[in-house]
PDB file of C-alpha atoms in Angstrom:
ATOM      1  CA  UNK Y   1     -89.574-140.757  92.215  1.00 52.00           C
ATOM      2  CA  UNK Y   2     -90.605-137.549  94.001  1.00 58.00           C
ATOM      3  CA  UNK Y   3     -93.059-135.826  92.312  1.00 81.00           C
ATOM      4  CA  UNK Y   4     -92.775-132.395  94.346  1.00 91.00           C
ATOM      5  CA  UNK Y   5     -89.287-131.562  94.553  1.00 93.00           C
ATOM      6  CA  UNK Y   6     -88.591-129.266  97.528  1.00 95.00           C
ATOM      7  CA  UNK Y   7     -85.275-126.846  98.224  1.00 95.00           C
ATOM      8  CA  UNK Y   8     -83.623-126.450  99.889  1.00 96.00           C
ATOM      9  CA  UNK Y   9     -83.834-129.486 102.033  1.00 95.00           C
ATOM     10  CA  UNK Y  10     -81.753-127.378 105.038  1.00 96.00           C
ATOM     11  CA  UNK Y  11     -81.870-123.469 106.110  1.00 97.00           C
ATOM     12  CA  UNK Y  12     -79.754-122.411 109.129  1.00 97.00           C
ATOM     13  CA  UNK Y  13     -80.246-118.605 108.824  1.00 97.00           C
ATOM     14  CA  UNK Y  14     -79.783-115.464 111.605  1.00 97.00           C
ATOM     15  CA  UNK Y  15     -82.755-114.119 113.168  1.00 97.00           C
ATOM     16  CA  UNK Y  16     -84.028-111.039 110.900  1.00 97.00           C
ATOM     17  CA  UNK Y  17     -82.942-112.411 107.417  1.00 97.00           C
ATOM     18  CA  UNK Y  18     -84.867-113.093 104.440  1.00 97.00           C
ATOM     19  CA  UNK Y  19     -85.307-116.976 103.344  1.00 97.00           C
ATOM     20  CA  UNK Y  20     -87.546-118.678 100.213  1.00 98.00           C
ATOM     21  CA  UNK Y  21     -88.238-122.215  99.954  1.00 98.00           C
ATOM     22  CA  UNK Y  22     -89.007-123.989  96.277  1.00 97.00           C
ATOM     23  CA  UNK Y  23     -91.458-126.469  95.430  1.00 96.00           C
ATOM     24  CA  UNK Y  24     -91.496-127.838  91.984  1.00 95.00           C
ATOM     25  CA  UNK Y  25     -93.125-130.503  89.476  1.00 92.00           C
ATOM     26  CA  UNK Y  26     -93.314-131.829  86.496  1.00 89.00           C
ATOM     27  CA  UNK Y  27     -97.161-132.551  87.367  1.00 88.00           C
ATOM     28  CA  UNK Y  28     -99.845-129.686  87.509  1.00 88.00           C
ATOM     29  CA  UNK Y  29    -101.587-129.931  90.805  1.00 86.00           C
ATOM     30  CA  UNK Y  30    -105.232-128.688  91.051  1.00 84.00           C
ATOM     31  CA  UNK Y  31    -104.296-126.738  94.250  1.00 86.00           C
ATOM     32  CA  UNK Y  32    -100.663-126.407  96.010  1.00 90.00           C
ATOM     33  CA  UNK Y  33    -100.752-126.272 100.122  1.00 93.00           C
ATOM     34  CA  UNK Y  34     -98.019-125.899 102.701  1.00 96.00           C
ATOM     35  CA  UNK Y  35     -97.699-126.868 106.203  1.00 96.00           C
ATOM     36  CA  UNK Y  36     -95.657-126.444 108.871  1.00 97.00           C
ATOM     37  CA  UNK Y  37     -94.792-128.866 111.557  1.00 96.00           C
ATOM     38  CA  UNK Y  38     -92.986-128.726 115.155  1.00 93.00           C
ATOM     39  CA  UNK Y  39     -91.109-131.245 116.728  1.00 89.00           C
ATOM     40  CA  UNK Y  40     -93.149-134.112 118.338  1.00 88.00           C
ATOM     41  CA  UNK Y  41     -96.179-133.072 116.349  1.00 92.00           C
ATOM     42  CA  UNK Y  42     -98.771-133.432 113.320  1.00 94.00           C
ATOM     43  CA  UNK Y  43     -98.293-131.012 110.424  1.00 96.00           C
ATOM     44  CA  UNK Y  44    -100.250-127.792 110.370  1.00 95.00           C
ATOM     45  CA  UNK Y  45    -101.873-126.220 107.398  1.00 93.00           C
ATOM     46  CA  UNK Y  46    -100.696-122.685 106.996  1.00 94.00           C
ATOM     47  CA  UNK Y  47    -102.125-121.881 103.461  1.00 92.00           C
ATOM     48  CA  UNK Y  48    -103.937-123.369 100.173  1.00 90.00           C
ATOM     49  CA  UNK Y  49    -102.995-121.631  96.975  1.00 90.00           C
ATOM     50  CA  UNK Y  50    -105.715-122.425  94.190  1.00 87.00           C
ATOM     51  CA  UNK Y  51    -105.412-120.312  90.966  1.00 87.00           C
ATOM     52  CA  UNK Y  52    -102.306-120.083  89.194  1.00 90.00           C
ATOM     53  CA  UNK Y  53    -100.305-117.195  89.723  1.00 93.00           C
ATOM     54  CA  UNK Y  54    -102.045-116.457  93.042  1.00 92.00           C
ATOM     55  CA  UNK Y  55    -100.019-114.877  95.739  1.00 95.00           C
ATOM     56  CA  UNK Y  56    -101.193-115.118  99.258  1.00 94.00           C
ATOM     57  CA  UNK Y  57     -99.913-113.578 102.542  1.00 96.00           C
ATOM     58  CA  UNK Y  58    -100.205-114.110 106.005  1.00 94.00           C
ATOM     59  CA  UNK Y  59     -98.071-111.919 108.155  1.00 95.00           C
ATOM     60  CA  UNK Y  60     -94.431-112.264 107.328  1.00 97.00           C
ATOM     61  CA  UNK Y  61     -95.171-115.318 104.945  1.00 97.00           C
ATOM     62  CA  UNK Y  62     -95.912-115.027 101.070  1.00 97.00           C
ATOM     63  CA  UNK Y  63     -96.722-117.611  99.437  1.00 96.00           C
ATOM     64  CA  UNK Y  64     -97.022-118.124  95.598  1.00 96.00           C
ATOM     65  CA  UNK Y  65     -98.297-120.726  92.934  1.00 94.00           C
ATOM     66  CA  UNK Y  66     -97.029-120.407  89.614  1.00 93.00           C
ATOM     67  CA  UNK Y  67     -98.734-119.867  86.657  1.00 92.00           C
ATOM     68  CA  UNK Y  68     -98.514-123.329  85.334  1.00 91.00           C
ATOM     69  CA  UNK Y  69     -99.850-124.685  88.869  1.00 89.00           C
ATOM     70  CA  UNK Y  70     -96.689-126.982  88.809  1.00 91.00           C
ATOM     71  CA  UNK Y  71     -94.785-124.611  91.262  1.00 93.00           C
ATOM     72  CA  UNK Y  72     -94.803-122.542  93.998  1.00 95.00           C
ATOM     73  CA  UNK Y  73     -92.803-120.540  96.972  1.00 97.00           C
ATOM     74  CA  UNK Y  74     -92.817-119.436 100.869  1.00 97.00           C
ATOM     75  CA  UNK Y  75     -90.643-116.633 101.353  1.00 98.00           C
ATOM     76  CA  UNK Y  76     -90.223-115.615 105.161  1.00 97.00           C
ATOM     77  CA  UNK Y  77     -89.305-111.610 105.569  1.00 97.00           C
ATOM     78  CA  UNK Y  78     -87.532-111.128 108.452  1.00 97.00           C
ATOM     79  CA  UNK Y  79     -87.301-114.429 110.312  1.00 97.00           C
ATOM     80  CA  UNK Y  80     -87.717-115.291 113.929  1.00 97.00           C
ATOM     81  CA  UNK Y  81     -86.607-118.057 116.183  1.00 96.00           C
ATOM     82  CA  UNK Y  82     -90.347-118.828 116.128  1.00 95.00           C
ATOM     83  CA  UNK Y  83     -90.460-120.163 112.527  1.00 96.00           C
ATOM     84  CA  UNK Y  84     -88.207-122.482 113.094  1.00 96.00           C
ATOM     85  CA  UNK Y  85     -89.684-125.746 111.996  1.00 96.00           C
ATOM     86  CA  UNK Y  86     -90.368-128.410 108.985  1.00 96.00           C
ATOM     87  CA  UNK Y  87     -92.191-126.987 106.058  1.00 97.00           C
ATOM     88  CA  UNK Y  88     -94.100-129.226 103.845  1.00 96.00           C
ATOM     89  CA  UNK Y  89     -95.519-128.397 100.191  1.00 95.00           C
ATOM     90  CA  UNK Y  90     -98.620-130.717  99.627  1.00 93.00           C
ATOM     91  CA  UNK Y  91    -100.125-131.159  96.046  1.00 89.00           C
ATOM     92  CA  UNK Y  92    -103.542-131.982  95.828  1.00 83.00           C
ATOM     93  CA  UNK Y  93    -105.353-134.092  93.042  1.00 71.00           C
ATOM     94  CA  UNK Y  94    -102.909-133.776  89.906  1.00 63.00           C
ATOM     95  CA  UNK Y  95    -104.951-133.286  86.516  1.00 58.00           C
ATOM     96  CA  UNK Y  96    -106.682-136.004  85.152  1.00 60.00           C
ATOM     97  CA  UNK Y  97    -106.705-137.310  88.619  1.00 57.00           C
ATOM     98  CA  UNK Y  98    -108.946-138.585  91.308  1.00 60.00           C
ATOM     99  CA  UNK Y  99    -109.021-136.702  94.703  1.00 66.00           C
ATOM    100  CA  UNK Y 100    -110.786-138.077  98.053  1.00 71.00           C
ATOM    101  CA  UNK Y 101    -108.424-135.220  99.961  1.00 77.00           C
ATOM    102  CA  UNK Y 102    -105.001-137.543  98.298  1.00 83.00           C
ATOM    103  CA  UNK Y 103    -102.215-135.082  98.578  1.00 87.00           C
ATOM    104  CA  UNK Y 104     -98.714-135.949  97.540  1.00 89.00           C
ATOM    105  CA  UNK Y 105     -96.040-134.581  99.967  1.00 92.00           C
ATOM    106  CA  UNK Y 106     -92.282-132.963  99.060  1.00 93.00           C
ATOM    107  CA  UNK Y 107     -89.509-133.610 101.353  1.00 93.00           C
ATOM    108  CA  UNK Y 108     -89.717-131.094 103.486  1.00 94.00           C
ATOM    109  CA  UNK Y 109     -87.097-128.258 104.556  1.00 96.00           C
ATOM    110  CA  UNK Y 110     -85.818-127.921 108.284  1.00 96.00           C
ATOM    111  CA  UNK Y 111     -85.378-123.966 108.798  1.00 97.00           C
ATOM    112  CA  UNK Y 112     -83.558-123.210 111.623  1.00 97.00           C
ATOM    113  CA  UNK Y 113     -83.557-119.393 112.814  1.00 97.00           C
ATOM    114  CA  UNK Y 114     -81.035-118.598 115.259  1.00 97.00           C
ATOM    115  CA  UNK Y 115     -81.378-115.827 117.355  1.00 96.00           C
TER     116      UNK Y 115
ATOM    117  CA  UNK S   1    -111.318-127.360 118.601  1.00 68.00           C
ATOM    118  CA  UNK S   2    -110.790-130.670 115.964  1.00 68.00           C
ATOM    119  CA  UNK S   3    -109.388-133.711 116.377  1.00 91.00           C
ATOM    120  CA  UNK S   4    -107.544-136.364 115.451  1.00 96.00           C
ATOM    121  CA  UNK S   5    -106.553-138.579 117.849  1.00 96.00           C
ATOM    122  CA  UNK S   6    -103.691-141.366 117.596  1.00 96.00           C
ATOM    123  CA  UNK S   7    -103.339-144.143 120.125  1.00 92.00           C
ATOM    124  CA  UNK S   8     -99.936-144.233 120.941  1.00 93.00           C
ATOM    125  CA  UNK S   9     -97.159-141.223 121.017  1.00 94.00           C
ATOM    126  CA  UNK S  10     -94.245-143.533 121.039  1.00 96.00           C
ATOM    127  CA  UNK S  11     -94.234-147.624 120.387  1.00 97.00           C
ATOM    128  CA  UNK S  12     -91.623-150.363 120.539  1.00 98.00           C
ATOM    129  CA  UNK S  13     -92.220-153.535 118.838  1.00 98.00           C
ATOM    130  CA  UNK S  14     -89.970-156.536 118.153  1.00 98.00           C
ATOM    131  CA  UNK S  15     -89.632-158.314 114.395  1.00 98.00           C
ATOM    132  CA  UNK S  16     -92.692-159.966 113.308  1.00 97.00           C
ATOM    133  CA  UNK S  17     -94.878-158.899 115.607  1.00 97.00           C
ATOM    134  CA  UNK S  18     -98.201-157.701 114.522  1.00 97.00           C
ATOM    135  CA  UNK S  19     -98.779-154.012 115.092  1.00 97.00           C
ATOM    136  CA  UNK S  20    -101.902-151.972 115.814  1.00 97.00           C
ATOM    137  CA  UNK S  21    -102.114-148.411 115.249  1.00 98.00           C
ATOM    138  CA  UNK S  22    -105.111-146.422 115.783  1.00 97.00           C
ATOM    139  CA  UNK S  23    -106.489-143.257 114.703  1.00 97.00           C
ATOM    140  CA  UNK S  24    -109.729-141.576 115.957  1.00 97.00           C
ATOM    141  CA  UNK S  25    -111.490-137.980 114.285  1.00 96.00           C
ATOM    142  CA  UNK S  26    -114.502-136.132 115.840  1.00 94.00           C
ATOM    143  CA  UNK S  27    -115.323-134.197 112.668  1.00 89.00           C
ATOM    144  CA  UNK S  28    -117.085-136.384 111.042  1.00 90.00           C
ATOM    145  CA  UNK S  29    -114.734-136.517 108.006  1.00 90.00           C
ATOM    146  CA  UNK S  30    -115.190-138.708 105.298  1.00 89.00           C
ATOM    147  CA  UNK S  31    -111.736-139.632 104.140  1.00 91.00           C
ATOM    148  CA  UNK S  32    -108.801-140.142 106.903  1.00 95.00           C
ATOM    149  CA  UNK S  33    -105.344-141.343 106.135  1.00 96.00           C
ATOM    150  CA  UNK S  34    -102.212-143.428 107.124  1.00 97.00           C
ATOM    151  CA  UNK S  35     -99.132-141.203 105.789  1.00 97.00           C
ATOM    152  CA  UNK S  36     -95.021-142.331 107.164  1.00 97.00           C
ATOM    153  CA  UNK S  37     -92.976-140.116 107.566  1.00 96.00           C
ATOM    154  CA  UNK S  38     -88.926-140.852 107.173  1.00 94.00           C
ATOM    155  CA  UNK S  39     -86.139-137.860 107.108  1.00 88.00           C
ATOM    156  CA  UNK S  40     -85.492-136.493 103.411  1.00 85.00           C
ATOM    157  CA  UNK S  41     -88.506-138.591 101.810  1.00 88.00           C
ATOM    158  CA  UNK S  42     -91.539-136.023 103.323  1.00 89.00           C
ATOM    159  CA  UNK S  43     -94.632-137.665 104.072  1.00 94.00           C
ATOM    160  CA  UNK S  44     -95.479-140.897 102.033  1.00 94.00           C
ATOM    161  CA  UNK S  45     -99.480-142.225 101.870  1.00 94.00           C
ATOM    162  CA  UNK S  46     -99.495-146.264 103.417  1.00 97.00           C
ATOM    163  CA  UNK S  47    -103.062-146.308 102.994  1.00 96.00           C
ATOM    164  CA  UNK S  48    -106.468-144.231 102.502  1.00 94.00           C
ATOM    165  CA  UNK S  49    -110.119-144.899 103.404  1.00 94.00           C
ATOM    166  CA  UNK S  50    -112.789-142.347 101.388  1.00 90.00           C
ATOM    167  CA  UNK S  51    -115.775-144.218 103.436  1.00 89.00           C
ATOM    168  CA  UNK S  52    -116.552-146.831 105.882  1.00 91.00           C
ATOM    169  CA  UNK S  53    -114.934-150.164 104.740  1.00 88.00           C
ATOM    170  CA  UNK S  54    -113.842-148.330 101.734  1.00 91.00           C
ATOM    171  CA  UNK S  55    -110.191-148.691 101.347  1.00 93.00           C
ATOM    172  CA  UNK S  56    -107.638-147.721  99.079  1.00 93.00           C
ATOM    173  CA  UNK S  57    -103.206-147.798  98.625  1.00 94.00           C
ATOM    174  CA  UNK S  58    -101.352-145.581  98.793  1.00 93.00           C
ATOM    175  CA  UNK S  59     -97.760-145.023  97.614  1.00 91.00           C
ATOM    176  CA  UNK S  60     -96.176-147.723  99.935  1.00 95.00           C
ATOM    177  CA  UNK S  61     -98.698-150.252 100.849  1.00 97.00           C
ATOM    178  CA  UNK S  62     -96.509-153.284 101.343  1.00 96.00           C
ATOM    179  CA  UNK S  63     -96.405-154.489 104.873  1.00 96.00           C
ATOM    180  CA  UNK S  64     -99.579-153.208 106.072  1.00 98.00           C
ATOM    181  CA  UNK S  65    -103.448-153.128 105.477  1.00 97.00           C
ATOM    182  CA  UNK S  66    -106.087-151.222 107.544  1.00 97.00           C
ATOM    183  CA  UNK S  67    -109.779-150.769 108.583  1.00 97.00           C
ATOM    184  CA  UNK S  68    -112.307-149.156 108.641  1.00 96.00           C
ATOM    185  CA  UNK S  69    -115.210-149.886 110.168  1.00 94.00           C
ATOM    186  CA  UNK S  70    -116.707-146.541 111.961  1.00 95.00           C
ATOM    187  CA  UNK S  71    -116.405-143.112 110.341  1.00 94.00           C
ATOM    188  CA  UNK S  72    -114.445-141.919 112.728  1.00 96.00           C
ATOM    189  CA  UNK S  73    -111.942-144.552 113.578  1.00 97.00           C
ATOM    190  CA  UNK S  74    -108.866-145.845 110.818  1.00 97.00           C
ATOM    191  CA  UNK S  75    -106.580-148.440 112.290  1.00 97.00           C
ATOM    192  CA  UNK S  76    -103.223-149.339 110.522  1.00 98.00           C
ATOM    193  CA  UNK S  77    -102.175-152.913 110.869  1.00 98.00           C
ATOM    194  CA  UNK S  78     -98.526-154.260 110.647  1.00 98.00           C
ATOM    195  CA  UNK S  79     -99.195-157.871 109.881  1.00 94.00           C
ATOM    196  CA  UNK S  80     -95.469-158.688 110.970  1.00 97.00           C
ATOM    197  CA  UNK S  81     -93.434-155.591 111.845  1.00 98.00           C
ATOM    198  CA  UNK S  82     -89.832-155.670 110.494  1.00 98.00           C
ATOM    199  CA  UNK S  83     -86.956-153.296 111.645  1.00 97.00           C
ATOM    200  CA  UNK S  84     -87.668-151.460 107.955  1.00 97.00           C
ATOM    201  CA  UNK S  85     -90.909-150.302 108.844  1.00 98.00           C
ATOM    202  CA  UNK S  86     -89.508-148.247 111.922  1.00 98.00           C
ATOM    203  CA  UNK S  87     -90.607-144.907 111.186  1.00 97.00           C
ATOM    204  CA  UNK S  88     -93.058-142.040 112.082  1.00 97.00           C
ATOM    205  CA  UNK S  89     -96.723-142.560 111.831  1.00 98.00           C
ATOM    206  CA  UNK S  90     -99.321-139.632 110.942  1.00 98.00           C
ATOM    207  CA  UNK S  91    -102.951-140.562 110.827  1.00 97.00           C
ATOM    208  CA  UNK S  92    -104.761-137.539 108.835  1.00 96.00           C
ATOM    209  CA  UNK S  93    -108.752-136.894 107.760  1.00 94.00           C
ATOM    210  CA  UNK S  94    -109.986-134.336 105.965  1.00 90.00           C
ATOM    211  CA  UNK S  95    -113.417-133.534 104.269  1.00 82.00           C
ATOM    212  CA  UNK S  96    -113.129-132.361 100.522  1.00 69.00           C
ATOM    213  CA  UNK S  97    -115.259-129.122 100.071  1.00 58.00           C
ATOM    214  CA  UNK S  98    -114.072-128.777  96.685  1.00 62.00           C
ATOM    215  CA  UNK S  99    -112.160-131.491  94.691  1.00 54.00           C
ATOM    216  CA  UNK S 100    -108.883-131.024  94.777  1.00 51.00           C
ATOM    217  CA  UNK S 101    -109.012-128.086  97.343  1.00 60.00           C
ATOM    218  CA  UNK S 102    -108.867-129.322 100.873  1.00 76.00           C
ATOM    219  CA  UNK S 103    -107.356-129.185 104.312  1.00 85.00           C
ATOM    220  CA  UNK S 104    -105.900-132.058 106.143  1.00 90.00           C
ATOM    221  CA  UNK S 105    -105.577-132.211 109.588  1.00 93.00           C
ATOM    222  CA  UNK S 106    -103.113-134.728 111.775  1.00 96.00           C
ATOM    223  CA  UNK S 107    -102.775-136.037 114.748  1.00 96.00           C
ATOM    224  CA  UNK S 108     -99.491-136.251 116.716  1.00 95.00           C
ATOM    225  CA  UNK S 109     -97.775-138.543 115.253  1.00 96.00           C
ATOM    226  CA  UNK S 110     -96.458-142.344 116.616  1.00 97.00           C
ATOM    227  CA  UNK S 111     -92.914-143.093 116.127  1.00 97.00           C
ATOM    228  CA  UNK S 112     -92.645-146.580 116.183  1.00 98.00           C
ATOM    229  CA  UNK S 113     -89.373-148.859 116.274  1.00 98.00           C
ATOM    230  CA  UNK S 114     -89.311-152.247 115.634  1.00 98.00           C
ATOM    231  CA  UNK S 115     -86.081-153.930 117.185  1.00 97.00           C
TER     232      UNK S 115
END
């Protein structure tokens, strides 16, 4: 059983649209991250949400943890061929939990941005 | 820049061998990982180490064990490699500034098929 459902599992959108990826539980996470990784490489941390209801941005990307902490959202403005990639959500220590750095992974979603 | 460092990019192994898969860190983190990585299933945790010679499953242990035996080294071990373990490899560490609340950081990845 996943615990961090991610969708949608594909995006093949045209450079210059707007795209938002889901990640959702049952469980409430203590923080909520998400990566993003490249072909032929490691994952990469773009951003750690921490409070529920917090909204973060960084450039283009807007990321959001729901109020619960069971949830949360990228949304891309405006792709470009360069965000093409796999985006991971990454749940750290659920409540009642213990950590050591543990974070439970969703699926992942494959954007592709064409130009 | 930090590091982590896996041994091999790309590995092929025949059925029952016994694999080696090693993972070095020059941060001096205390907890590293051993996360697989299949398409549609994200990243699973194999195994994770909070210490030297501390140990701990993961999500999918069967099939393999690792050590630990310097802070900055975590080898995975396939005691006898079968065709259902061919997958990616990430090796992770991170160092937990507050519980719950941290970054992890991976090397490149080994994809390793067993034939």
């Amino acid at each position: 059983t996943q615990l961090l459902e991610q969708s949608p599992q594909f995006l093949s959108i045209q450079e210059g649209e707007n795209l938002t990826v889901y990640c959702n539980s049952s469980s409430v996470f203590s923080s909520l991250q998400w990566y993003r990784q490249e072909p032929g490489e490691g994952p990469v941390l773009l951003v750690t949400v921490v409070t529920g209801g917090e909204v973060k941005k960084l450039k283009r990307l807007t990321f959001q943890f729901g109020d619960a902490r069971k949830d949360s959202s990228l949304h891309i403005t405006a792709a470009q061929p360069g965000d093409t990639g796999l985006y991971l959500c990454a749940g750290g220590a659920r409540a009642g939990g213990t950590s050591y750095g543990k974070l439970t992974f969703g699926q992942g979603t494959i954007l592709t941005v064409h130009p | 820049d930090v590091k982590v460092t896996q041994s091999s990019r790309y590995l092929v192994k025949r059925t029952g061998e016994k694999v080696f898969l090693e993972c070095v860190q020059d941060m001096d983190h205390e907890n590293m990982f051993w996360y697989r990585q299949d398409p549609g299933l994200g990243l699973r945790l194999i195994y994770f180490s909070y210490d030297v010679k501390m140990k701990e499953k993961g999500d999918i242990p069967e099939g393999y064990s690792v050590s630990r035996e310097k802070k900055e080294r975590f080898s995975l071990i396939l005691e006898s490699a079968s065709t259902n373990q061919t997958s990616m490899y990430l090796c992770a560490s991170s160092l937990e500034y507050i519980p719950g609340d941290t970054e992890a950081f991976f090397g490149q990845g080994t994809r390793l098929t067993v034939v």
